[in-house]
mmCIF file with all atom_site columns, C-alpha atoms in Angstrom:
data_model
loop_
_atom_site.group_PDB
_atom_site.id
_atom_site.type_symbol
_atom_site.label_atom_id
_atom_site.label_alt_id
_atom_site.label_comp_id
_atom_site.label_asym_id
_atom_site.label_entity_id
_atom_site.label_seq_id
_atom_site.pdbx_PDB_ins_code
_atom_site.Cartn_x
_atom_site.Cartn_y
_atom_site.Cartn_z
_atom_site.occupancy
_atom_site.B_iso_or_equiv
_atom_site.pdbx_formal_charge
_atom_site.auth_seq_id
_atom_site.auth_comp_id
_atom_site.auth_asym_id
_atom_site.auth_atom_id
_atom_site.pdbx_PDB_model_num
ATOM 1   C CA . UNK D 1 1   ? 121.384 -58.634 50.139 1.00 0.00 ? 136 UNK D CA 1
ATOM 2   C CA . UNK D 1 2   ? 124.937 -59.498 49.805 1.00 0.00 ? 137 UNK D CA 1
ATOM 3   C CA . UNK D 1 3   ? 124.872 -57.671 45.853 1.00 0.00 ? 138 UNK D CA 1
ATOM 4   C CA . UNK D 1 4   ? 123.794 -54.582 47.896 1.00 0.00 ? 139 UNK D CA 1
ATOM 5   C CA . UNK D 1 5   ? 125.975 -51.723 49.515 1.00 0.00 ? 140 UNK D CA 1
ATOM 6   C CA . UNK D 1 6   ? 125.623 -52.653 53.219 1.00 0.00 ? 141 UNK D CA 1
ATOM 7   C CA . UNK D 1 7   ? 124.235 -49.152 53.905 1.00 0.00 ? 142 UNK D CA 1
ATOM 8   C CA . UNK D 1 8   ? 121.449 -50.222 52.027 1.00 0.00 ? 143 UNK D CA 1
ATOM 9   C CA . UNK D 1 9   ? 120.593 -51.835 55.209 1.00 0.00 ? 144 UNK D CA 1
ATOM 10  C CA . UNK D 1 10  ? 121.560 -49.867 57.597 1.00 0.00 ? 145 UNK D CA 1
ATOM 11  C CA . UNK D 1 11  ? 125.145 -51.489 58.485 1.00 0.00 ? 146 UNK D CA 1
ATOM 12  C CA . UNK D 1 12  ? 128.211 -48.641 58.445 1.00 0.00 ? 147 UNK D CA 1
ATOM 13  C CA . UNK D 1 13  ? 130.691 -50.902 56.584 1.00 0.00 ? 148 UNK D CA 1
ATOM 14  C CA . UNK D 1 14  ? 131.860 -50.041 52.940 1.00 0.00 ? 149 UNK D CA 1
ATOM 15  C CA . UNK D 1 15  ? 131.525 -54.125 52.355 1.00 0.00 ? 150 UNK D CA 1
ATOM 16  C CA . UNK D 1 16  ? 130.263 -56.704 53.972 1.00 0.00 ? 151 UNK D CA 1
ATOM 17  C CA . UNK D 1 17  ? 131.734 -59.494 56.386 1.00 0.00 ? 152 UNK D CA 1
ATOM 18  C CA . UNK D 1 18  ? 129.821 -62.464 56.969 1.00 0.00 ? 153 UNK D CA 1
ATOM 19  C CA . UNK D 1 19  ? 128.718 -61.375 60.868 1.00 0.00 ? 154 UNK D CA 1
ATOM 20  C CA . UNK D 1 20  ? 127.457 -58.160 58.997 1.00 0.00 ? 155 UNK D CA 1
ATOM 21  C CA . UNK D 1 21  ? 125.005 -60.076 56.654 1.00 0.00 ? 156 UNK D CA 1
ATOM 22  C CA . UNK D 1 22  ? 124.030 -62.161 59.591 1.00 0.00 ? 157 UNK D CA 1
ATOM 23  C CA . UNK D 1 23  ? 122.980 -59.023 61.801 1.00 0.00 ? 158 UNK D CA 1
ATOM 24  C CA . UNK D 1 24  ? 121.324 -57.647 58.950 1.00 0.00 ? 159 UNK D CA 1
ATOM 25  C CA . UNK D 1 25  ? 119.214 -60.604 58.305 1.00 0.00 ? 160 UNK D CA 1
ATOM 26  C CA . UNK D 1 26  ? 118.574 -60.639 61.863 1.00 0.00 ? 161 UNK D CA 1
ATOM 27  C CA . UNK D 1 27  ? 117.376 -57.064 61.215 1.00 0.00 ? 162 UNK D CA 1
ATOM 28  C CA . UNK D 1 28  ? 115.162 -57.732 58.998 1.00 0.00 ? 163 UNK D CA 1
ATOM 29  C CA . UNK D 1 29  ? 111.177 -57.682 60.355 1.00 0.00 ? 164 UNK D CA 1
ATOM 30  C CA . UNK D 1 30  ? 109.346 -61.200 60.244 1.00 0.00 ? 165 UNK D CA 1
ATOM 31  C CA . UNK D 1 31  ? 112.202 -63.282 58.468 1.00 0.00 ? 166 UNK D CA 1
ATOM 32  C CA . UNK D 1 32  ? 114.074 -66.585 59.756 1.00 0.00 ? 167 UNK D CA 1
ATOM 33  C CA . UNK D 1 33  ? 117.478 -65.123 59.478 1.00 0.00 ? 168 UNK D CA 1
ATOM 34  C CA . UNK D 1 34  ? 120.068 -68.062 58.372 1.00 0.00 ? 169 UNK D CA 1
ATOM 35  C CA . UNK D 1 35  ? 122.630 -69.423 60.459 1.00 0.00 ? 170 UNK D CA 1
ATOM 36  C CA . UNK D 1 36  ? 126.229 -68.209 60.090 1.00 0.00 ? 171 UNK D CA 1
ATOM 37  C CA . UNK D 1 37  ? 127.320 -71.323 58.748 1.00 0.00 ? 172 UNK D CA 1
ATOM 38  C CA . UNK D 1 38  ? 124.078 -71.736 56.249 1.00 0.00 ? 173 UNK D CA 1
ATOM 39  C CA . UNK D 1 39  ? 124.488 -68.458 55.164 1.00 0.00 ? 174 UNK D CA 1
ATOM 40  C CA . UNK D 1 40  ? 128.710 -68.763 54.212 1.00 0.00 ? 175 UNK D CA 1
ATOM 41  C CA . UNK D 1 41  ? 127.793 -72.045 52.387 1.00 0.00 ? 176 UNK D CA 1
ATOM 42  C CA . UNK D 1 42  ? 124.635 -70.181 50.509 1.00 0.00 ? 177 UNK D CA 1
ATOM 43  C CA . UNK D 1 43  ? 127.382 -67.489 49.394 1.00 0.00 ? 178 UNK D CA 1
ATOM 44  C CA . UNK D 1 44  ? 130.028 -70.250 48.952 1.00 0.00 ? 179 UNK D CA 1
ATOM 45  C CA . UNK D 1 45  ? 127.314 -71.447 46.260 1.00 0.00 ? 180 UNK D CA 1
ATOM 46  C CA . UNK D 1 46  ? 126.180 -68.625 44.262 1.00 0.00 ? 181 UNK D CA 1
ATOM 47  C CA . UNK D 1 47  ? 129.952 -68.050 44.119 1.00 0.00 ? 182 UNK D CA 1
ATOM 48  C CA . UNK D 1 48  ? 129.059 -64.727 45.595 1.00 0.00 ? 183 UNK D CA 1
ATOM 49  C CA . UNK D 1 49  ? 132.251 -62.880 47.674 1.00 0.00 ? 184 UNK D CA 1
ATOM 50  C CA . UNK D 1 50  ? 131.076 -59.669 49.026 1.00 0.00 ? 185 UNK D CA 1
ATOM 51  C CA . UNK D 1 51  ? 134.214 -59.160 51.643 1.00 0.00 ? 186 UNK D CA 1
ATOM 52  C CA . UNK D 1 52  ? 136.004 -58.696 48.338 1.00 0.00 ? 187 UNK D CA 1
ATOM 53  C CA . UNK D 1 53  ? 136.829 -56.055 46.046 1.00 0.00 ? 188 UNK D CA 1
ATOM 54  C CA . UNK D 1 54  ? 139.265 -55.394 42.905 1.00 0.00 ? 189 UNK D CA 1
ATOM 55  C CA . UNK D 1 55  ? 140.362 -52.075 41.664 1.00 0.00 ? 190 UNK D CA 1
ATOM 56  C CA . UNK D 1 56  ? 139.478 -50.945 38.007 1.00 0.00 ? 191 UNK D CA 1
ATOM 57  C CA . UNK D 1 57  ? 139.736 -47.976 35.109 1.00 0.00 ? 192 UNK D CA 1
ATOM 58  C CA . UNK D 1 58  ? 136.533 -46.613 34.110 1.00 0.00 ? 193 UNK D CA 1
ATOM 59  C CA . UNK D 1 59  ? 137.214 -45.103 30.640 1.00 0.00 ? 194 UNK D CA 1
ATOM 60  C CA . UNK D 1 60  ? 135.672 -41.715 29.975 1.00 0.00 ? 195 UNK D CA 1
ATOM 61  C CA . UNK D 1 61  ? 136.658 -41.883 25.871 1.00 0.00 ? 196 UNK D CA 1
ATOM 62  C CA . UNK D 1 62  ? 133.741 -42.808 23.945 1.00 0.00 ? 197 UNK D CA 1
ATOM 63  C CA . UNK D 1 63  ? 135.505 -44.069 21.844 1.00 0.00 ? 198 UNK D CA 1
ATOM 64  C CA . UNK D 1 64  ? 137.865 -46.829 23.642 1.00 0.00 ? 199 UNK D CA 1
ATOM 65  C CA . UNK D 1 65  ? 136.177 -49.702 22.718 1.00 0.00 ? 200 UNK D CA 1
ATOM 66  C CA . UNK D 1 66  ? 136.672 -48.860 19.127 1.00 0.00 ? 201 UNK D CA 1
ATOM 67  C CA . UNK D 1 67  ? 140.698 -47.767 20.057 1.00 0.00 ? 202 UNK D CA 1
ATOM 68  C CA . UNK D 1 68  ? 140.963 -51.252 21.901 1.00 0.00 ? 203 UNK D CA 1
ATOM 69  C CA . UNK D 1 69  ? 139.510 -53.145 19.167 1.00 0.00 ? 204 UNK D CA 1
ATOM 70  C CA . UNK D 1 70  ? 142.622 -51.351 17.065 1.00 0.00 ? 205 UNK D CA 1
ATOM 71  C CA . UNK D 1 71  ? 145.284 -52.140 19.154 1.00 0.00 ? 206 UNK D CA 1
ATOM 72  C CA . UNK D 1 72  ? 144.156 -55.838 20.094 1.00 0.00 ? 207 UNK D CA 1
ATOM 73  C CA . UNK D 1 73  ? 144.327 -56.235 16.170 1.00 0.00 ? 208 UNK D CA 1
ATOM 74  C CA . UNK D 1 74  ? 147.281 -54.957 15.831 1.00 0.00 ? 209 UNK D CA 1
ATOM 75  C CA . UNK D 1 75  ? 149.004 -57.401 18.425 1.00 0.00 ? 210 UNK D CA 1
ATOM 76  C CA . UNK D 1 76  ? 146.773 -60.179 16.614 1.00 0.00 ? 211 UNK D CA 1
ATOM 77  C CA . UNK D 1 77  ? 148.257 -59.306 13.445 1.00 0.00 ? 212 UNK D CA 1
ATOM 78  C CA . UNK D 1 78  ? 151.609 -58.159 14.373 1.00 0.00 ? 213 UNK D CA 1
ATOM 79  C CA . UNK D 1 79  ? 153.231 -61.430 12.700 1.00 0.00 ? 214 UNK D CA 1
ATOM 80  C CA . UNK D 1 80  ? 151.758 -61.077 9.521  1.00 0.00 ? 215 UNK D CA 1
ATOM 81  C CA . UNK D 1 81  ? 152.713 -57.315 9.568  1.00 0.00 ? 216 UNK D CA 1
ATOM 82  C CA . UNK D 1 82  ? 155.930 -58.344 9.969  1.00 0.00 ? 217 UNK D CA 1
ATOM 83  C CA . UNK D 1 83  ? 156.101 -60.414 7.417  1.00 0.00 ? 218 UNK D CA 1
ATOM 84  C CA . UNK D 1 84  ? 154.870 -57.582 5.100  1.00 0.00 ? 219 UNK D CA 1
ATOM 85  C CA . UNK D 1 85  ? 157.367 -54.812 6.518  1.00 0.00 ? 220 UNK D CA 1
ATOM 86  C CA . UNK D 1 86  ? 155.395 -53.819 9.285  1.00 0.00 ? 221 UNK D CA 1
ATOM 87  C CA . UNK D 1 87  ? 156.278 -54.080 12.915 1.00 0.00 ? 222 UNK D CA 1
ATOM 88  C CA . UNK D 1 88  ? 154.337 -53.515 15.640 1.00 0.00 ? 223 UNK D CA 1
ATOM 89  C CA . UNK D 1 89  ? 156.122 -52.032 18.589 1.00 0.00 ? 224 UNK D CA 1
ATOM 90  C CA . UNK D 1 90  ? 154.777 -51.643 22.496 1.00 0.00 ? 225 UNK D CA 1
ATOM 91  C CA . UNK D 1 91  ? 155.845 -48.638 24.465 1.00 0.00 ? 226 UNK D CA 1
ATOM 92  C CA . UNK D 1 92  ? 156.346 -47.702 28.054 1.00 0.00 ? 227 UNK D CA 1
ATOM 93  C CA . UNK D 1 93  ? 158.582 -46.598 30.814 1.00 0.00 ? 228 UNK D CA 1
ATOM 94  C CA . UNK D 1 94  ? 158.773 -47.310 34.644 1.00 0.00 ? 229 UNK D CA 1
ATOM 95  C CA . UNK D 1 95  ? 159.824 -44.458 36.532 1.00 0.00 ? 230 UNK D CA 1
ATOM 96  C CA . UNK D 1 96  ? 161.262 -44.062 40.381 1.00 0.00 ? 231 UNK D CA 1
ATOM 97  C CA . UNK D 1 97  ? 162.806 -46.852 40.478 1.00 0.00 ? 232 UNK D CA 1
ATOM 98  C CA . UNK D 1 98  ? 165.456 -46.543 43.689 1.00 0.00 ? 233 UNK D CA 1
ATOM 99  C CA . UNK D 1 99  ? 169.169 -47.900 42.750 1.00 0.00 ? 234 UNK D CA 1
ATOM 100 C CA . UNK D 1 100 ? 170.264 -49.265 45.745 1.00 0.00 ? 235 UNK D CA 1
ATOM 101 C CA . UNK D 1 101 ? 173.133 -51.346 47.054 1.00 0.00 ? 236 UNK D CA 1
ATOM 102 C CA . UNK D 1 102 ? 173.657 -53.325 50.231 1.00 0.00 ? 237 UNK D CA 1
ATOM 103 C CA . UNK D 1 103 ? 176.467 -51.750 52.270 1.00 0.00 ? 238 UNK D CA 1
ATOM 104 C CA . UNK D 1 104 ? 178.372 -55.187 52.900 1.00 0.00 ? 239 UNK D CA 1
ATOM 105 C CA . UNK D 1 105 ? 178.575 -58.106 50.320 1.00 0.00 ? 240 UNK D CA 1
ATOM 106 C CA . UNK D 1 106 ? 176.071 -60.868 51.335 1.00 0.00 ? 241 UNK D CA 1
ATOM 107 C CA . UNK D 1 107 ? 177.663 -64.001 52.935 1.00 0.00 ? 242 UNK D CA 1
ATOM 108 C CA . UNK D 1 108 ? 176.905 -67.103 51.121 1.00 0.00 ? 243 UNK D CA 1
ATOM 109 C CA . UNK D 1 109 ? 175.083 -70.382 52.895 1.00 0.00 ? 244 UNK D CA 1
ATOM 110 C CA . UNK D 1 110 ? 176.775 -72.638 54.830 1.00 0.00 ? 245 UNK D CA 1
ATOM 111 C CA . UNK D 1 111 ? 175.656 -76.138 56.597 1.00 0.00 ? 246 UNK D CA 1
ATOM 112 C CA . UNK D 1 112 ? 173.334 -75.225 58.906 1.00 0.00 ? 247 UNK D CA 1
ATOM 113 C CA . UNK D 1 113 ? 173.377 -71.283 57.912 1.00 0.00 ? 248 UNK D CA 1
ATOM 114 C CA . UNK D 1 114 ? 171.020 -69.862 55.841 1.00 0.00 ? 249 UNK D CA 1
ATOM 115 C CA . UNK D 1 115 ? 172.768 -67.096 53.502 1.00 0.00 ? 250 UNK D CA 1
ATOM 116 C CA . UNK D 1 116 ? 173.071 -63.686 55.047 1.00 0.00 ? 251 UNK D CA 1
ATOM 117 C CA . UNK D 1 117 ? 171.924 -60.349 53.890 1.00 0.00 ? 252 UNK D CA 1
ATOM 118 C CA . UNK D 1 118 ? 172.824 -56.975 54.891 1.00 0.00 ? 253 UNK D CA 1
ATOM 119 C CA . UNK D 1 119 ? 170.275 -54.898 55.792 1.00 0.00 ? 254 UNK D CA 1
ATOM 120 C CA . UNK D 1 120 ? 171.498 -51.747 55.263 1.00 0.00 ? 255 UNK D CA 1
ATOM 121 C CA . UNK D 1 121 ? 172.245 -49.960 51.961 1.00 0.00 ? 256 UNK D CA 1
ATOM 122 C CA . UNK D 1 122 ? 173.647 -47.257 50.134 1.00 0.00 ? 257 UNK D CA 1
ATOM 123 C CA . UNK D 1 123 ? 171.257 -45.198 48.050 1.00 0.00 ? 258 UNK D CA 1
ATOM 124 C CA . UNK D 1 124 ? 172.135 -44.188 44.491 1.00 0.00 ? 259 UNK D CA 1
ATOM 125 C CA . UNK D 1 125 ? 169.013 -42.300 43.475 1.00 0.00 ? 260 UNK D CA 1
ATOM 126 C CA . UNK D 1 126 ? 166.498 -42.929 41.201 1.00 0.00 ? 261 UNK D CA 1
ATOM 127 C CA . UNK D 1 127 ? 165.827 -43.966 37.381 1.00 0.00 ? 262 UNK D CA 1
ATOM 128 C CA . UNK D 1 128 ? 163.451 -44.229 35.333 1.00 0.00 ? 263 UNK D CA 1
ATOM 129 C CA . UNK D 1 129 ? 162.932 -47.073 32.653 1.00 0.00 ? 264 UNK D CA 1
ATOM 130 C CA . UNK D 1 130 ? 162.055 -46.632 29.121 1.00 0.00 ? 265 UNK D CA 1
ATOM 131 C CA . UNK D 1 131 ? 161.501 -50.239 27.368 1.00 0.00 ? 266 UNK D CA 1
ATOM 132 C CA . UNK D 1 132 ? 159.783 -51.231 23.883 1.00 0.00 ? 267 UNK D CA 1
ATOM 133 C CA . UNK D 1 133 ? 158.742 -54.713 22.785 1.00 0.00 ? 268 UNK D CA 1
ATOM 134 C CA . UNK D 1 134 ? 158.853 -55.568 19.752 1.00 0.00 ? 269 UNK D CA 1
ATOM 135 C CA . UNK D 1 135 ? 155.478 -57.659 19.287 1.00 0.00 ? 270 UNK D CA 1
ATOM 136 C CA . UNK D 1 136 ? 156.339 -60.006 16.673 1.00 0.00 ? 271 UNK D CA 1
ATOM 137 C CA . UNK D 1 137 ? 159.872 -60.986 17.572 1.00 0.00 ? 272 UNK D CA 1
ATOM 138 C CA . UNK D 1 138 ? 159.837 -60.672 21.534 1.00 0.00 ? 273 UNK D CA 1
ATOM 139 C CA . UNK D 1 139 ? 162.984 -57.978 21.076 1.00 0.00 ? 274 UNK D CA 1
ATOM 140 C CA . UNK D 1 140 ? 163.148 -55.977 24.135 1.00 0.00 ? 275 UNK D CA 1
ATOM 141 C CA . UNK D 1 141 ? 164.729 -52.231 23.555 1.00 0.00 ? 276 UNK D CA 1
ATOM 142 C CA . UNK D 1 142 ? 165.622 -50.121 26.631 1.00 0.00 ? 277 UNK D CA 1
ATOM 143 C CA . UNK D 1 143 ? 167.011 -46.948 28.106 1.00 0.00 ? 278 UNK D CA 1
ATOM 144 C CA . UNK D 1 144 ? 167.958 -46.214 31.843 1.00 0.00 ? 279 UNK D CA 1
ATOM 145 C CA . UNK D 1 145 ? 167.828 -42.918 32.550 1.00 0.00 ? 280 UNK D CA 1
ATOM 146 C CA . UNK D 1 146 ? 167.617 -40.194 35.389 1.00 0.00 ? 281 UNK D CA 1
ATOM 147 C CA . UNK D 1 147 ? 164.989 -38.437 33.803 1.00 0.00 ? 282 UNK D CA 1
ATOM 148 C CA . UNK D 1 148 ? 161.813 -39.107 31.509 1.00 0.00 ? 283 UNK D CA 1
ATOM 149 C CA . UNK D 1 149 ? 161.356 -36.200 29.191 1.00 0.00 ? 284 UNK D CA 1
ATOM 150 C CA . UNK D 1 150 ? 160.244 -36.056 25.898 1.00 0.00 ? 285 UNK D CA 1
ATOM 151 C CA . UNK D 1 151 ? 163.870 -35.032 24.802 1.00 0.00 ? 286 UNK D CA 1
ATOM 152 C CA . UNK D 1 152 ? 164.503 -38.914 26.569 1.00 0.00 ? 287 UNK D CA 1
ATOM 153 C CA . UNK D 1 153 ? 161.693 -40.547 25.020 1.00 0.00 ? 288 UNK D CA 1
ATOM 154 C CA . UNK D 1 154 ? 162.481 -39.107 21.592 1.00 0.00 ? 289 UNK D CA 1
ATOM 155 C CA . UNK D 1 155 ? 165.833 -40.315 22.094 1.00 0.00 ? 290 UNK D CA 1
ATOM 156 C CA . UNK D 1 156 ? 164.512 -43.946 22.945 1.00 0.00 ? 291 UNK D CA 1
ATOM 157 C CA . UNK D 1 157 ? 162.720 -44.104 19.952 1.00 0.00 ? 292 UNK D CA 1
ATOM 158 C CA . UNK D 1 158 ? 165.768 -43.473 17.570 1.00 0.00 ? 293 UNK D CA 1
ATOM 159 C CA . UNK D 1 159 ? 167.617 -46.356 19.924 1.00 0.00 ? 294 UNK D CA 1
ATOM 160 C CA . UNK D 1 160 ? 164.885 -48.228 18.978 1.00 0.00 ? 295 UNK D CA 1
ATOM 161 C CA . UNK D 1 161 ? 164.602 -47.660 15.447 1.00 0.00 ? 296 UNK D CA 1
ATOM 162 C CA . UNK D 1 162 ? 168.025 -47.951 14.932 1.00 0.00 ? 297 UNK D CA 1
ATOM 163 C CA . UNK D 1 163 ? 168.491 -51.642 16.693 1.00 0.00 ? 298 UNK D CA 1
ATOM 164 C CA . UNK D 1 164 ? 165.518 -52.943 14.298 1.00 0.00 ? 299 UNK D CA 1
ATOM 165 C CA . UNK D 1 165 ? 165.693 -53.624 10.876 1.00 0.00 ? 300 UNK D CA 1
ATOM 166 C CA . UNK D 1 166 ? 164.617 -51.316 8.016  1.00 0.00 ? 301 UNK D CA 1
ATOM 167 C CA . UNK D 1 167 ? 160.445 -51.877 8.028  1.00 0.00 ? 302 UNK D CA 1
ATOM 168 C CA . UNK D 1 168 ? 158.052 -49.895 5.593  1.00 0.00 ? 303 UNK D CA 1
ATOM 169 C CA . UNK D 1 169 ? 156.083 -48.885 8.563  1.00 0.00 ? 304 UNK D CA 1
ATOM 170 C CA . UNK D 1 170 ? 156.608 -48.813 12.970 1.00 0.00 ? 305 UNK D CA 1
ATOM 171 C CA . UNK D 1 171 ? 153.520 -49.176 14.697 1.00 0.00 ? 306 UNK D CA 1
ATOM 172 C CA . UNK D 1 172 ? 153.620 -47.979 18.110 1.00 0.00 ? 307 UNK D CA 1
ATOM 173 C CA . UNK D 1 173 ? 151.535 -48.609 20.771 1.00 0.00 ? 308 UNK D CA 1
ATOM 174 C CA . UNK D 1 174 ? 151.991 -46.042 23.730 1.00 0.00 ? 309 UNK D CA 1
ATOM 175 C CA . UNK D 1 175 ? 149.966 -44.489 26.460 1.00 0.00 ? 310 UNK D CA 1
ATOM 176 C CA . UNK D 1 176 ? 148.409 -41.208 26.503 1.00 0.00 ? 311 UNK D CA 1
ATOM 177 C CA . UNK D 1 177 ? 151.562 -39.548 28.755 1.00 0.00 ? 312 UNK D CA 1
ATOM 178 C CA . UNK D 1 178 ? 152.221 -36.041 27.426 1.00 0.00 ? 313 UNK D CA 1
ATOM 179 C CA . UNK D 1 179 ? 156.051 -37.035 26.559 1.00 0.00 ? 314 UNK D CA 1
ATOM 180 C CA . UNK D 1 180 ? 154.739 -39.519 23.783 1.00 0.00 ? 315 UNK D CA 1
ATOM 181 C CA . UNK D 1 181 ? 152.817 -36.909 22.288 1.00 0.00 ? 316 UNK D CA 1
ATOM 182 C CA . UNK D 1 182 ? 155.205 -34.146 22.427 1.00 0.00 ? 317 UNK D CA 1
ATOM 183 C CA . UNK D 1 183 ? 155.547 -31.780 19.331 1.00 0.00 ? 318 UNK D CA 1
ATOM 184 C CA . UNK D 1 184 ? 159.296 -33.071 19.044 1.00 0.00 ? 319 UNK D CA 1
ATOM 185 C CA . UNK D 1 185 ? 158.370 -36.753 18.765 1.00 0.00 ? 320 UNK D CA 1
ATOM 186 C CA . UNK D 1 186 ? 155.583 -35.916 16.368 1.00 0.00 ? 321 UNK D CA 1
ATOM 187 C CA . UNK D 1 187 ? 157.607 -33.990 13.747 1.00 0.00 ? 322 UNK D CA 1
ATOM 188 C CA . UNK D 1 188 ? 158.540 -35.991 10.704 1.00 0.00 ? 323 UNK D CA 1
ATOM 189 C CA . UNK D 1 189 ? 161.878 -36.491 12.066 1.00 0.00 ? 324 UNK D CA 1
ATOM 190 C CA . UNK D 1 190 ? 160.255 -38.910 15.101 1.00 0.00 ? 325 UNK D CA 1
ATOM 191 C CA . UNK D 1 191 ? 159.086 -42.028 14.543 1.00 0.00 ? 326 UNK D CA 1
ATOM 192 C CA . UNK D 1 192 ? 158.147 -43.560 11.192 1.00 0.00 ? 327 UNK D CA 1
ATOM 193 C CA . UNK D 1 193 ? 154.477 -43.838 10.909 1.00 0.00 ? 328 UNK D CA 1
ATOM 194 C CA . UNK D 1 194 ? 151.957 -42.871 13.667 1.00 0.00 ? 329 UNK D CA 1
ATOM 195 C CA . UNK D 1 195 ? 151.829 -43.828 17.437 1.00 0.00 ? 330 UNK D CA 1
ATOM 196 C CA . UNK D 1 196 ? 148.511 -45.481 18.729 1.00 0.00 ? 331 UNK D CA 1
#
């Protein structure tokens, strides 16, 4: 019963609690319901946690497995590729980061007194972090700006290529965000070789 949705036992909850499970067993005609502690022990031994849930993203891409395999192989072979003149780079962005400053300086710790940090702050707007991780070397190249447009992304790619050794090929692993795939970024003057 714990592996089914509560609604199948006419329980209004979205996830089973221990009390809901006990009540559902008690409503079953002709059965001897387990005690709360016995039910807990049974769930524990079966490693079932019906009260817990995690989020996951279901891909609707029929080629997801093949694409994921290709990317994983790039990561696995990144060091060998590097020795052969091919560089694997993983890139992404983090937007909407608030830049805050404390209104008053932090007071240092003193004997019998903890550090005191001012609760009030001054806002300095938001920033977007564009970052590229060079897989075989661990190098990180980043740009911090106010926006995350296609032009910002193209400028970031240029910055990355300028800071890295000249290679025969660059493999960029990026997500499907439209700024990564704009025509300006796919132009021959854009990043050398393809993006995955």
